[in-house]
Tab-separated table of C-alpha atoms and ligand atoms in Angstrom:
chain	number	residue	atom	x	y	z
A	163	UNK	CA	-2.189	-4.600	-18.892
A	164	UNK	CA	0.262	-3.506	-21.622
A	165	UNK	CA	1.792	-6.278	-23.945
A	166	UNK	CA	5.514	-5.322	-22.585
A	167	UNK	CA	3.969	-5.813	-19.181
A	168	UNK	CA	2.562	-8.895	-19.552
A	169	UNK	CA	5.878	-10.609	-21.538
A	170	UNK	CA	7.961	-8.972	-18.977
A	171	UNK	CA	6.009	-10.814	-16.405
A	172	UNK	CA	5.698	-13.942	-18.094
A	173	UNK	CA	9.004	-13.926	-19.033
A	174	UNK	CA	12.867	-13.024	-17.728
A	175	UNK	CA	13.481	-10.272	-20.213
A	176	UNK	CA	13.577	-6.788	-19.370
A	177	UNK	CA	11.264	-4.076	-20.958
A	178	UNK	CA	13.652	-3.096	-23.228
A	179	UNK	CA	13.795	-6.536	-24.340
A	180	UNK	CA	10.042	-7.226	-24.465
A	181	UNK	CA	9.768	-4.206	-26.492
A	182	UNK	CA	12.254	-5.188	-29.132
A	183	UNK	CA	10.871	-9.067	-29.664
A	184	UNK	CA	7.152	-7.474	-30.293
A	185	UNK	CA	8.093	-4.787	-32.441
A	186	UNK	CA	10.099	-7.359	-34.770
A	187	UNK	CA	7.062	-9.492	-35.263
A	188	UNK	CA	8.076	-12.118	-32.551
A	189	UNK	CA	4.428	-11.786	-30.526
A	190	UNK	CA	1.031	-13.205	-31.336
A	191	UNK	CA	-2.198	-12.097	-29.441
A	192	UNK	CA	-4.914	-14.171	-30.197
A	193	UNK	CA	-3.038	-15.667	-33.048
A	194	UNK	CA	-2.612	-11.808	-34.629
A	195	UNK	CA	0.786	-10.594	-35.086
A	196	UNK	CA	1.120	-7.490	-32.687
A	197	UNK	CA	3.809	-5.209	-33.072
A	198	UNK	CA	2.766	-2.241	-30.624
A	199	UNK	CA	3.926	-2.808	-27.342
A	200	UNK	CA	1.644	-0.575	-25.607
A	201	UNK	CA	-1.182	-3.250	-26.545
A	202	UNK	CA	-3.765	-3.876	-24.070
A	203	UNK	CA	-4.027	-7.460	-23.243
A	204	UNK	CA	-5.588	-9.543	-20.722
A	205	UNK	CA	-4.896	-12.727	-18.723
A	206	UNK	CA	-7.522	-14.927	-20.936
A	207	UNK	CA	-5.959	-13.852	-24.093
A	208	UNK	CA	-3.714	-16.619	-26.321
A	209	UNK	CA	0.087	-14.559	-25.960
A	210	UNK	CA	2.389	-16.509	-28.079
A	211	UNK	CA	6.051	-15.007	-28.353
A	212	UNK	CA	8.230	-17.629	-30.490
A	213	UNK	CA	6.439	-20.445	-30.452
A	214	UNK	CA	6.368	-20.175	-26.667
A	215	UNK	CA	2.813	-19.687	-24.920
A	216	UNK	CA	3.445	-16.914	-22.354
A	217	UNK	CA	1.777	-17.428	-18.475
A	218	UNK	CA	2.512	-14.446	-16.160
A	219	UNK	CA	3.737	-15.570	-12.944
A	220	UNK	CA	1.291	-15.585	-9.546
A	221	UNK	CA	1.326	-12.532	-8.245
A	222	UNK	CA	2.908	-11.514	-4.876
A	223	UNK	CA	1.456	-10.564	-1.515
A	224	UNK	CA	3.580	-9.790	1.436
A	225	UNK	CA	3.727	-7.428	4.687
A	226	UNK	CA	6.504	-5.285	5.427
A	227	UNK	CA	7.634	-3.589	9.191
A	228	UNK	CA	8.669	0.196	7.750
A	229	UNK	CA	11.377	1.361	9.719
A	230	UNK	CA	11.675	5.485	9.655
A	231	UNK	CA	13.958	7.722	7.752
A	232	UNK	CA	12.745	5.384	4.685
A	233	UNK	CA	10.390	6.272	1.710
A	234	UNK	CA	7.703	4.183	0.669
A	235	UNK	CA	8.750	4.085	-3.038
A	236	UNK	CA	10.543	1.872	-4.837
A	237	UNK	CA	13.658	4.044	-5.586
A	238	UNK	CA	16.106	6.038	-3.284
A	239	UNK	CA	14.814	9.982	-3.036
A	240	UNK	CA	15.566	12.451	-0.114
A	241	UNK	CA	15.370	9.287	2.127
A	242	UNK	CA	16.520	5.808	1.381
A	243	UNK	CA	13.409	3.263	0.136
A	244	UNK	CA	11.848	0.950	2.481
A	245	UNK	CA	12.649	-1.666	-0.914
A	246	UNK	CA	16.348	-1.444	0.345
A	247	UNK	CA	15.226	-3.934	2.909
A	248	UNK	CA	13.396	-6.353	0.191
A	249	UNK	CA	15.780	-9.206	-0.101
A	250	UNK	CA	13.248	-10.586	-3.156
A	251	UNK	CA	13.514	-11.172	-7.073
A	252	UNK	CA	12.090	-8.576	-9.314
A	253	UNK	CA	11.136	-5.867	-6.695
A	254	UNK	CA	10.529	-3.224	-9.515
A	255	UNK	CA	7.489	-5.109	-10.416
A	256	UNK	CA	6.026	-4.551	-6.828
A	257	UNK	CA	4.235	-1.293	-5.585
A	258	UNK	CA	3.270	-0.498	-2.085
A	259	UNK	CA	-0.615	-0.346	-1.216
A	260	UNK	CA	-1.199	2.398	1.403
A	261	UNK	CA	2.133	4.969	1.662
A	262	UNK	CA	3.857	5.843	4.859
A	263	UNK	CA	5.260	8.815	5.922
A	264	UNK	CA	8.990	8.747	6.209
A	265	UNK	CA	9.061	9.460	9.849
A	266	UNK	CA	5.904	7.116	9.887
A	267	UNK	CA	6.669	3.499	10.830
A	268	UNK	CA	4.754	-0.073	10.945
A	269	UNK	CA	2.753	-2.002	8.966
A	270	UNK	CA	3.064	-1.459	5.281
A	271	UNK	CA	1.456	-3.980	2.466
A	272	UNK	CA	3.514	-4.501	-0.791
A	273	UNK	CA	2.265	-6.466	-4.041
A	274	UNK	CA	1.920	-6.776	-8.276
A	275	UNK	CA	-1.339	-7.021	-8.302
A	276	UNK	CA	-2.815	-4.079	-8.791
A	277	UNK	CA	-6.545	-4.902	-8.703
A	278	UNK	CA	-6.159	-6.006	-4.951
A	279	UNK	CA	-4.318	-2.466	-4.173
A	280	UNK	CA	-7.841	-1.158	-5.816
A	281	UNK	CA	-9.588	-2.862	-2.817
A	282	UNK	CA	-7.273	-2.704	-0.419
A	283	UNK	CA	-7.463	1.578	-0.372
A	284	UNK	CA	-10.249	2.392	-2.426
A	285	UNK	CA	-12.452	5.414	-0.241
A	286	UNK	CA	-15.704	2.826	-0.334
A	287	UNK	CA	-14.346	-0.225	0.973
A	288	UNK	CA	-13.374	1.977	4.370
A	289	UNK	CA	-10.860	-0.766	5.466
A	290	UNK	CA	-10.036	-0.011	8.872
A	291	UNK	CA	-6.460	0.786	9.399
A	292	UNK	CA	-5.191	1.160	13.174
A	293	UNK	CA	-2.312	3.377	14.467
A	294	UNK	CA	-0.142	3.938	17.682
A	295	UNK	CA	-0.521	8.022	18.015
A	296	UNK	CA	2.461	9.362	20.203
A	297	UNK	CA	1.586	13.025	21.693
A	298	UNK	CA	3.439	15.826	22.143
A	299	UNK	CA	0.617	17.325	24.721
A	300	UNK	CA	-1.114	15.586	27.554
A	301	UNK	CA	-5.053	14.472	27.389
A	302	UNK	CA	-6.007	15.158	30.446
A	303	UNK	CA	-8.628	12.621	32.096
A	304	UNK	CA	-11.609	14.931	32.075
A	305	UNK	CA	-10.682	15.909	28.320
A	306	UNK	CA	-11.146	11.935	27.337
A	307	UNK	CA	-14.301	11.910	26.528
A	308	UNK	CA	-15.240	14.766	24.601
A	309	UNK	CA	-12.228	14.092	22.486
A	310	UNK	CA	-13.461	9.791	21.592
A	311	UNK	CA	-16.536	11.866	20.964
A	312	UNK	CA	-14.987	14.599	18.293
A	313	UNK	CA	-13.198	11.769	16.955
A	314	UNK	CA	-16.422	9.473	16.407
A	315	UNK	CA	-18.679	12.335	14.849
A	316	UNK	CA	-15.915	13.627	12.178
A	317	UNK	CA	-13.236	16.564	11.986
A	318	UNK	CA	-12.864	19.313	10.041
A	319	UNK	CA	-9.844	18.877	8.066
A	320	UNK	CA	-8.233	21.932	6.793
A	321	UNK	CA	-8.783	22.246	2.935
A	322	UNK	CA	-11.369	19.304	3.373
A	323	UNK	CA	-15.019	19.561	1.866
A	324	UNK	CA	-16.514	17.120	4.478
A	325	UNK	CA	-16.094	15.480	7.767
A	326	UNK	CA	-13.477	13.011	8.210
A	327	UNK	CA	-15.597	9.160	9.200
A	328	UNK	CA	-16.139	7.989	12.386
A	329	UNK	CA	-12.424	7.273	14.008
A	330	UNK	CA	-11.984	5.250	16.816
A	331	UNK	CA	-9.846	6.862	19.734
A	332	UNK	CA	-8.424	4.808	22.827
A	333	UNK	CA	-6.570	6.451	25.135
A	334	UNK	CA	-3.686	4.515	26.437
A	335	UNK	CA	-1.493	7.064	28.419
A	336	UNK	CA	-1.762	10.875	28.747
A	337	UNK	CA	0.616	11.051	25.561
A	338	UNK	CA	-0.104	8.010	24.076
A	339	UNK	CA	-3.386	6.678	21.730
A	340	UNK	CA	-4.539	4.299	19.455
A	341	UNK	CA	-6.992	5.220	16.485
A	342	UNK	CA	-8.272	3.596	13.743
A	343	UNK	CA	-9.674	5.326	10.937
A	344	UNK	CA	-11.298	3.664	7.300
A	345	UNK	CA	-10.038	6.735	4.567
A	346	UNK	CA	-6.605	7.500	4.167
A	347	UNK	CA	-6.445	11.066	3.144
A	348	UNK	CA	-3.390	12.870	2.708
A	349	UNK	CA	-0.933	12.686	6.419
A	350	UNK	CA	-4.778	12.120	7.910
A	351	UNK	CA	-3.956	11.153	11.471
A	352	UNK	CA	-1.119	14.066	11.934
A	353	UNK	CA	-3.796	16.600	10.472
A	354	UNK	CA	-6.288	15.240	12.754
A	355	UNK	CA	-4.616	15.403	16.103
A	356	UNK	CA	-3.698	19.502	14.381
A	357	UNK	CA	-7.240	20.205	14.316
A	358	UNK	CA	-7.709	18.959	18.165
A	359	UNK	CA	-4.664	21.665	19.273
A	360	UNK	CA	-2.061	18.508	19.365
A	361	UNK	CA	0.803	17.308	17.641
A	362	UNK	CA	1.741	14.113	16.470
A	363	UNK	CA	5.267	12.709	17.260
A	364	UNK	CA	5.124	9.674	16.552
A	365	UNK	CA	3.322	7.420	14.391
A	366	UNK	CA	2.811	3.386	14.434
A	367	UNK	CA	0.471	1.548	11.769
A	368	UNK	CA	0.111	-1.326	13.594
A	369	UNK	CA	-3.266	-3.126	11.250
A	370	UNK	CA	-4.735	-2.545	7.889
A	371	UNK	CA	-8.012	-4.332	7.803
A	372	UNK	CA	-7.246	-8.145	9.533
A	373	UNK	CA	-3.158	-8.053	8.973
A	374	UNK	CA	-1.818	-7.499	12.164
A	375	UNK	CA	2.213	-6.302	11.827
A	376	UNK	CA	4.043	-9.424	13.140
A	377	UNK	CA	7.124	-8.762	11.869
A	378	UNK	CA	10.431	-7.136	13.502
A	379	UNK	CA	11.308	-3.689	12.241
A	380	UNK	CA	12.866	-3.932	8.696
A	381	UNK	CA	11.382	-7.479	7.924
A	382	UNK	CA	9.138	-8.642	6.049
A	383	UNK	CA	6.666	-11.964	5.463
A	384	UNK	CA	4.203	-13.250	2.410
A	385	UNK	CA	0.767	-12.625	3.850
A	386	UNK	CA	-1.456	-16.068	4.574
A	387	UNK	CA	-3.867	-16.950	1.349
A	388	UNK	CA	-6.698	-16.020	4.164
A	389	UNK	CA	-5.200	-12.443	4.821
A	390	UNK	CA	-4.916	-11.811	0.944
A	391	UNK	CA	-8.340	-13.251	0.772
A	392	UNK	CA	-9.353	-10.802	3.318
A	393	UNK	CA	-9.543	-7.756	1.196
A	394	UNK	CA	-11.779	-9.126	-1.619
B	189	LIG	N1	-1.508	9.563	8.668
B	189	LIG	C1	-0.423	10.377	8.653
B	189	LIG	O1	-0.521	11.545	9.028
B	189	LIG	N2	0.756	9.858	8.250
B	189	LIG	C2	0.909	8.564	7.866
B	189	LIG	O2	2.012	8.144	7.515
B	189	LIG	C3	-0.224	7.733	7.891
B	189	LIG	C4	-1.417	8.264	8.298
């Protein structure tokens, strides 16, 4: 991570701060004066700023319940952000791992730690992440199991080069589904239900991997050690 990273998360000063102590001399790496703040530095190296050995602080884990009309950024846009809702210290430090739609609502996972976000959505891991699909047409009983079927051999995305993975499709009413897919491609599950001649209206992430969304709409929890271990 950069050096102003690292002091601003070892430290209470702001960036701007950070920025101005290293490039008057105030910051040792490794016992070497460093005076560029855009330094990369690592956990294991010896950070030193007055005298003071720097630790950054444990990074943060936690599950959110995204309620719509909100962005999954960390500033205001078009749409309020879902951070509104954080009542935490030092929220600009945290990123969400796996974006929502804004009319999109459930489970969302929010950290610092940018190496678990790596596992949590890189393509290879496939973690499985499991949404309530409502309809806006009928699946008829005698449609149900050619469409588990389409679902489990792959669609054809529009603008795709392959197949999406096998998806998991229950049918729980006429209108209503659950599926669980491992990729996250660009509004995947709307584009999917498109490309079977149905529309999405509404959309519930109710599990990403083992984390099961607990929480009421607009609240949020520190995952268990167990359920951050999960993703590893
Ligand atoms: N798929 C979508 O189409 N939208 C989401 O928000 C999540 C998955």
């Amino acid at each position: 991570m950069r050096l102003d990273k690292y002091i601003c998360k070892s430290t209470e000063l702001t960036k701007l701060e950070a920025i101005e102590r290293i490039n008057a001399g105030h910051v040792t790496v490794n016992n070497e004066t460093v005076i560029i703040e855009s330094t990369q530095v690592h956990e294991n190296n010896c950070i030193i700023l007055d005298s003071k050995k720097l630790k950054t602080r444990a990074f943060r884990y936690l599950l959110m319940h995204k309620p719509t009309g909100t962005i999954c950024s960390n500033n205001d846009g078009e749409y309020p952000s879902l951070f509104n809702q954080l009542d935490i210290d030092k929220k600009s430090e945290l990123h969400i791992a796996g974006r929502l739609d804004v009319d999109t609502t459930g489970l969302v996972l929010i950290t610092d730690d940018g190496r678990w976000t790596y596992n949590v959505t890189r393509p290879d891991k496939h973690c499985k992440k499991t949404y309530k699909v409502g309809l806006s047409y009928s699946i008829l009983d005698e449609q149900v199991d050619k469409l588990v079927k389409t679902f489990k051999q792959g669609i054809q995305l529009q603008g795709e080069p392959k197949l999406t993975l096998p998806a998991t499709l229950a049918v729980i009413s006429q209108k209503e589904v659950c599926l669980t897919i491992t990729e996250g491609k660009y509004h995947q599950v709307k584009r999917m239900f498109a490309a079977v001649k149905n529309r999405v209206l509404s959309l519930h992430r109710e599990k990403i991997g083992d984390v099961q969304l607990d929480v009421e709409v607009g609240k949020w929890r520190y995952l268990t050690q167990d359920e951050v271990n999960s993703f590893s």
